[in-house]
mmCIF file of C-alpha atoms in Angstrom:
data_model
loop_
_atom_site.group_PDB
_atom_site.id
_atom_site.type_symbol
_atom_site.label_atom_id
_atom_site.label_comp_id
_atom_site.label_asym_id
_atom_site.label_seq_id
_atom_site.Cartn_x
_atom_site.Cartn_y
_atom_site.Cartn_z
ATOM 1 C CA UNK A 1 -27.942 -15.490 -21.213
ATOM 2 C CA UNK A 2 -28.632 -16.884 -17.767
ATOM 3 C CA UNK A 3 -26.251 -17.057 -14.809
ATOM 4 C CA UNK A 4 -22.633 -18.157 -15.122
ATOM 5 C CA UNK A 5 -20.074 -19.495 -12.659
ATOM 6 C CA UNK A 6 -16.463 -18.297 -12.534
ATOM 7 C CA UNK A 7 -14.264 -20.876 -10.815
ATOM 8 C CA UNK A 8 -10.648 -21.319 -9.819
ATOM 9 C CA UNK A 9 -8.820 -24.235 -8.211
ATOM 10 C CA UNK A 10 -5.618 -24.470 -6.242
ATOM 11 C CA UNK A 11 -3.784 -27.785 -6.118
ATOM 12 C CA UNK A 12 -0.765 -29.439 -4.547
ATOM 13 C CA UNK A 13 2.476 -28.422 -6.232
ATOM 14 C CA UNK A 14 6.227 -28.265 -5.662
ATOM 15 C CA UNK A 15 9.477 -27.095 -7.224
ATOM 16 C CA UNK A 16 11.271 -27.937 -9.473
ATOM 17 C CA UNK A 17 8.340 -29.981 -10.785
ATOM 18 C CA UNK A 18 5.343 -31.990 -9.649
ATOM 19 C CA UNK A 19 3.691 -34.771 -11.649
ATOM 20 C CA UNK A 20 0.474 -33.185 -12.911
ATOM 21 C CA UNK A 21 -1.322 -36.525 -12.581
ATOM 22 C CA UNK A 22 -0.467 -36.565 -8.851
ATOM 23 C CA UNK A 23 -1.782 -33.066 -8.166
ATOM 24 C CA UNK A 24 -4.754 -32.851 -5.810
ATOM 25 C CA UNK A 25 -7.193 -29.993 -5.415
ATOM 26 C CA UNK A 26 -6.703 -28.094 -2.150
ATOM 27 C CA UNK A 27 -9.137 -25.211 -2.732
ATOM 28 C CA UNK A 28 -12.280 -24.627 -4.764
ATOM 29 C CA UNK A 29 -13.288 -21.010 -5.186
ATOM 30 C CA UNK A 30 -16.287 -19.945 -7.251
ATOM 31 C CA UNK A 31 -18.739 -17.126 -7.724
ATOM 32 C CA UNK A 32 -22.098 -16.893 -9.423
ATOM 33 C CA UNK A 33 -22.450 -14.099 -11.952
ATOM 34 C CA UNK A 34 -25.948 -12.955 -12.940
ATOM 35 C CA UNK A 35 -27.022 -11.971 -16.499
ATOM 36 C CA UNK A 36 -25.797 -8.424 -15.821
ATOM 37 C CA UNK A 37 -22.382 -9.982 -14.967
ATOM 38 C CA UNK A 38 -22.579 -8.971 -11.306
ATOM 39 C CA UNK A 39 -21.354 -11.360 -8.610
ATOM 40 C CA UNK A 40 -24.370 -12.455 -6.572
ATOM 41 C CA UNK A 41 -23.034 -15.477 -4.634
ATOM 42 C CA UNK A 42 -19.699 -16.983 -3.609
ATOM 43 C CA UNK A 43 -18.405 -20.436 -2.667
ATOM 44 C CA UNK A 44 -15.115 -21.413 -1.071
ATOM 45 C CA UNK A 45 -13.783 -24.558 0.534
ATOM 46 C CA UNK A 46 -10.384 -25.993 1.221
ATOM 47 C CA UNK A 47 -9.955 -29.645 0.266
ATOM 48 C CA UNK A 48 -7.883 -32.229 2.134
ATOM 49 C CA UNK A 49 -5.363 -34.030 -0.117
ATOM 50 C CA UNK A 50 -4.912 -37.765 0.536
ATOM 51 C CA UNK A 51 -2.267 -39.057 -1.894
ATOM 52 C CA UNK A 52 0.352 -36.538 -0.753
ATOM 53 C CA UNK A 53 -1.288 -35.035 2.339
ATOM 54 C CA UNK A 54 1.717 -32.893 3.330
ATOM 55 C CA UNK A 55 1.816 -29.565 1.488
ATOM 56 C CA UNK A 56 5.223 -28.508 0.224
ATOM 57 C CA UNK A 57 6.766 -25.260 1.462
ATOM 58 C CA UNK A 58 6.598 -24.036 -2.156
ATOM 59 C CA UNK A 59 2.857 -24.743 -2.327
ATOM 60 C CA UNK A 60 2.149 -22.835 0.888
ATOM 61 C CA UNK A 61 4.347 -19.944 -0.227
ATOM 62 C CA UNK A 62 2.628 -19.780 -3.633
ATOM 63 C CA UNK A 63 -0.978 -20.117 -2.459
ATOM 64 C CA UNK A 64 -0.835 -18.986 1.198
ATOM 65 C CA UNK A 65 -2.787 -22.199 1.979
ATOM 66 C CA UNK A 66 -1.382 -23.860 5.090
ATOM 67 C CA UNK A 67 -1.253 -27.429 6.338
ATOM 68 C CA UNK A 68 -3.737 -26.435 9.037
ATOM 69 C CA UNK A 69 -6.180 -25.165 6.362
ATOM 70 C CA UNK A 70 -6.288 -28.497 4.553
ATOM 71 C CA UNK A 71 -6.059 -30.879 7.517
ATOM 72 C CA UNK A 72 -9.421 -29.777 8.850
ATOM 73 C CA UNK A 73 -10.990 -29.612 5.386
ATOM 74 C CA UNK A 74 -13.410 -32.019 3.695
ATOM 75 C CA UNK A 75 -11.993 -34.604 1.309
ATOM 76 C CA UNK A 76 -12.516 -34.357 -2.455
ATOM 77 C CA UNK A 77 -15.855 -36.219 -2.585
ATOM 78 C CA UNK A 78 -17.336 -34.228 0.299
ATOM 79 C CA UNK A 79 -16.026 -30.934 -1.117
ATOM 80 C CA UNK A 80 -17.627 -31.693 -4.484
ATOM 81 C CA UNK A 81 -20.912 -32.494 -2.705
ATOM 82 C CA UNK A 82 -20.738 -29.107 -0.939
ATOM 83 C CA UNK A 83 -20.025 -27.355 -4.240
ATOM 84 C CA UNK A 84 -22.866 -29.126 -6.035
ATOM 85 C CA UNK A 85 -25.225 -28.266 -3.162
ATOM 86 C CA UNK A 86 -24.186 -24.614 -3.586
ATOM 87 C CA UNK A 87 -24.915 -24.832 -7.332
ATOM 88 C CA UNK A 88 -28.388 -26.252 -6.576
ATOM 89 C CA UNK A 89 -29.020 -23.492 -4.020
ATOM 90 C CA UNK A 90 -27.941 -20.842 -6.550
ATOM 91 C CA UNK A 91 -30.270 -22.297 -9.173
ATOM 92 C CA UNK A 92 -33.153 -22.265 -6.698
ATOM 93 C CA UNK A 93 -32.448 -18.667 -5.687
ATOM 94 C CA UNK A 94 -31.236 -17.059 -8.925
ATOM 95 C CA UNK A 95 -32.493 -19.305 -11.753
ATOM 96 C CA UNK A 96 -30.792 -21.408 -14.410
ATOM 97 C CA UNK A 97 -27.012 -21.583 -14.765
ATOM 98 C CA UNK A 98 -25.909 -21.711 -18.408
ATOM 99 C CA UNK A 99 -22.287 -22.646 -17.859
ATOM 100 C CA UNK A 100 -19.324 -22.643 -15.539
ATOM 101 C CA UNK A 101 -15.925 -21.465 -16.596
ATOM 102 C CA UNK A 102 -12.332 -20.919 -15.586
ATOM 103 C CA UNK A 103 -9.300 -19.010 -16.830
ATOM 104 C CA UNK A 104 -8.065 -21.800 -19.130
ATOM 105 C CA UNK A 105 -8.860 -25.521 -19.318
ATOM 106 C CA UNK A 106 -6.671 -26.616 -16.393
ATOM 107 C CA UNK A 107 -9.453 -26.432 -13.803
ATOM 108 C CA UNK A 108 -11.880 -28.580 -15.820
ATOM 109 C CA UNK A 109 -9.198 -31.200 -16.431
ATOM 110 C CA UNK A 110 -8.042 -31.109 -12.809
ATOM 111 C CA UNK A 111 -11.479 -32.158 -11.538
ATOM 112 C CA UNK A 112 -11.282 -35.191 -13.838
ATOM 113 C CA UNK A 113 -7.653 -35.977 -12.908
ATOM 114 C CA UNK A 114 -8.377 -35.697 -9.177
ATOM 115 C CA UNK A 115 -11.332 -38.075 -9.441
ATOM 116 C CA UNK A 116 -9.238 -40.551 -11.420
ATOM 117 C CA UNK A 117 -6.344 -40.291 -8.962
ATOM 118 C CA UNK A 118 -8.460 -41.331 -5.981
ATOM 119 C CA UNK A 119 -10.658 -43.671 -8.041
ATOM 120 C CA UNK A 120 -14.044 -41.967 -7.690
ATOM 121 C CA UNK A 121 -16.551 -40.916 -10.380
ATOM 122 C CA UNK A 122 -16.021 -37.558 -12.055
ATOM 123 C CA UNK A 123 -18.163 -34.799 -10.495
ATOM 124 C CA UNK A 124 -21.698 -34.650 -11.899
ATOM 125 C CA UNK A 125 -21.563 -30.874 -12.446
ATOM 126 C CA UNK A 126 -18.979 -31.404 -15.216
ATOM 127 C CA UNK A 127 -21.945 -32.117 -17.499
ATOM 128 C CA UNK A 128 -22.729 -28.380 -17.352
ATOM 129 C CA UNK A 129 -21.075 -26.556 -20.261
ATOM 130 C CA UNK A 130 -17.547 -25.300 -19.516
ATOM 131 C CA UNK A 131 -16.321 -21.981 -20.902
ATOM 132 C CA UNK A 132 -12.614 -21.238 -21.208
ATOM 133 C CA UNK A 133 -12.800 -17.548 -20.278
ATOM 134 C CA UNK A 134 -9.092 -17.090 -21.032
ATOM 135 C CA UNK A 135 -9.595 -18.285 -24.624
ATOM 136 C CA UNK A 136 -12.685 -16.068 -25.000
ATOM 137 C CA UNK A 137 -10.736 -13.068 -23.729
ATOM 138 C CA UNK A 138 -7.810 -13.848 -26.028
ATOM 139 C CA UNK A 139 -10.116 -14.151 -29.031
ATOM 140 C CA UNK A 140 -11.801 -10.803 -28.283
ATOM 141 C CA UNK A 141 -8.398 -9.117 -28.081
ATOM 142 C CA UNK A 142 -6.902 -10.983 -31.042
ATOM 143 C CA UNK A 143 -4.162 -12.568 -28.919
ATOM 144 C CA UNK A 144 -2.148 -15.443 -30.362
ATOM 145 C CA UNK A 145 -0.953 -18.650 -28.718
ATOM 146 C CA UNK A 146 -2.104 -19.162 -25.122
ATOM 147 C CA UNK A 147 -3.546 -15.693 -24.569
ATOM 148 C CA UNK A 148 -3.023 -13.703 -21.391
ATOM 149 C CA UNK A 149 -2.677 -15.012 -17.871
ATOM 150 C CA UNK A 150 -5.130 -13.681 -15.300
ATOM 151 C CA UNK A 151 -2.748 -11.076 -13.870
ATOM 152 C CA UNK A 152 -1.758 -9.821 -17.303
ATOM 153 C CA UNK A 153 -5.385 -9.630 -18.469
ATOM 154 C CA UNK A 154 -6.270 -7.537 -15.419
ATOM 155 C CA UNK A 155 -3.362 -5.193 -16.195
ATOM 156 C CA UNK A 156 -4.562 -4.929 -19.824
ATOM 157 C CA UNK A 157 -7.900 -3.694 -18.461
ATOM 158 C CA UNK A 158 -6.267 -1.268 -15.988
ATOM 159 C CA UNK A 159 -7.523 -3.365 -13.055
ATOM 160 C CA UNK A 160 -5.478 -4.089 -9.951
ATOM 161 C CA UNK A 161 -5.655 -7.662 -8.654
ATOM 162 C CA UNK A 162 -7.975 -7.756 -5.637
ATOM 163 C CA UNK A 163 -7.182 -10.158 -2.803
ATOM 164 C CA UNK A 164 -4.431 -12.777 -2.673
ATOM 165 C CA UNK A 165 -3.071 -14.210 -5.924
ATOM 166 C CA UNK A 166 -3.225 -18.010 -6.267
ATOM 167 C CA UNK A 167 -6.148 -18.282 -3.876
ATOM 168 C CA UNK A 168 -9.135 -19.943 -5.491
ATOM 169 C CA UNK A 169 -11.848 -17.586 -4.280
ATOM 170 C CA UNK A 170 -9.865 -14.414 -5.025
ATOM 171 C CA UNK A 171 -8.859 -15.648 -8.490
ATOM 172 C CA UNK A 172 -12.513 -16.544 -9.234
ATOM 173 C CA UNK A 173 -13.684 -13.059 -8.216
ATOM 174 C CA UNK A 174 -11.000 -11.462 -10.387
ATOM 175 C CA UNK A 175 -12.028 -13.664 -13.334
ATOM 176 C CA UNK A 176 -15.580 -12.339 -12.874
ATOM 177 C CA UNK A 177 -14.259 -8.786 -13.239
ATOM 178 C CA UNK A 178 -12.937 -9.677 -16.713
ATOM 179 C CA UNK A 179 -16.130 -11.298 -18.001
ATOM 180 C CA UNK A 180 -17.646 -8.116 -19.492
ATOM 181 C CA UNK A 181 -14.709 -7.939 -21.917
ATOM 182 C CA UNK A 182 -14.266 -11.720 -22.368
ATOM 183 C CA UNK A 183 -17.937 -12.125 -23.255
ATOM 184 C CA UNK A 184 -18.019 -9.117 -25.580
ATOM 185 C CA UNK A 185 -20.227 -6.918 -23.403
ATOM 186 C CA UNK A 186 -17.643 -4.155 -23.059
ATOM 187 C CA UNK A 187 -14.734 -2.978 -25.178
ATOM 188 C CA UNK A 188 -11.252 -3.709 -23.860
ATOM 189 C CA UNK A 189 -9.346 -0.667 -22.625
ATOM 190 C CA UNK A 190 -6.020 -2.175 -23.737
ATOM 191 C CA UNK A 191 -4.777 0.211 -26.394
ATOM 192 C CA UNK A 192 -1.661 -1.674 -27.559
ATOM 193 C CA UNK A 193 -3.363 -4.901 -28.586
ATOM 194 C CA UNK A 194 -2.574 -6.300 -32.023
ATOM 195 C CA UNK A 195 -4.687 -5.152 -34.951
ATOM 196 C CA UNK A 196 -7.328 -7.726 -35.884
#
């Protein structure tokens, strides 16, 4: 196995509900994990929303991302260019990247939805294989249905969440901490999991 990317997005949201097709990415957080599953590089950028540029109070409360953070940020196309430049730099420095992944399929779909919403091509990096780390983790543990959310999975492994929840970069780094179990390199410490 070569290097992998763990990625997490934050997007515009509101209560009681927000049309998923109108959600825009407001943060991309990612880290590069080497074949030994150690984090060797990080990427973070806020992203300026354009369809609904004003963040809701709920969104700021949930993510801690402020209006000031996004107003000075690059737009979607520029943010993707920065991310893809980081991927290229990582490949030059650390070698091939086998796949990128997220905790569920939402993040992969959100890149596509965001591109469609503002009528631009889907990001080129989406041609790299995507791994649903949440599904991999759930399969290893024999979990049914949708598996475990990130916070719950960390608790299953006796790990405290590090950083701020619902922040892209911190979520990505916490996903990386679960990869040894999700990818079958280490046994889960969760003792009460269902029998396989």
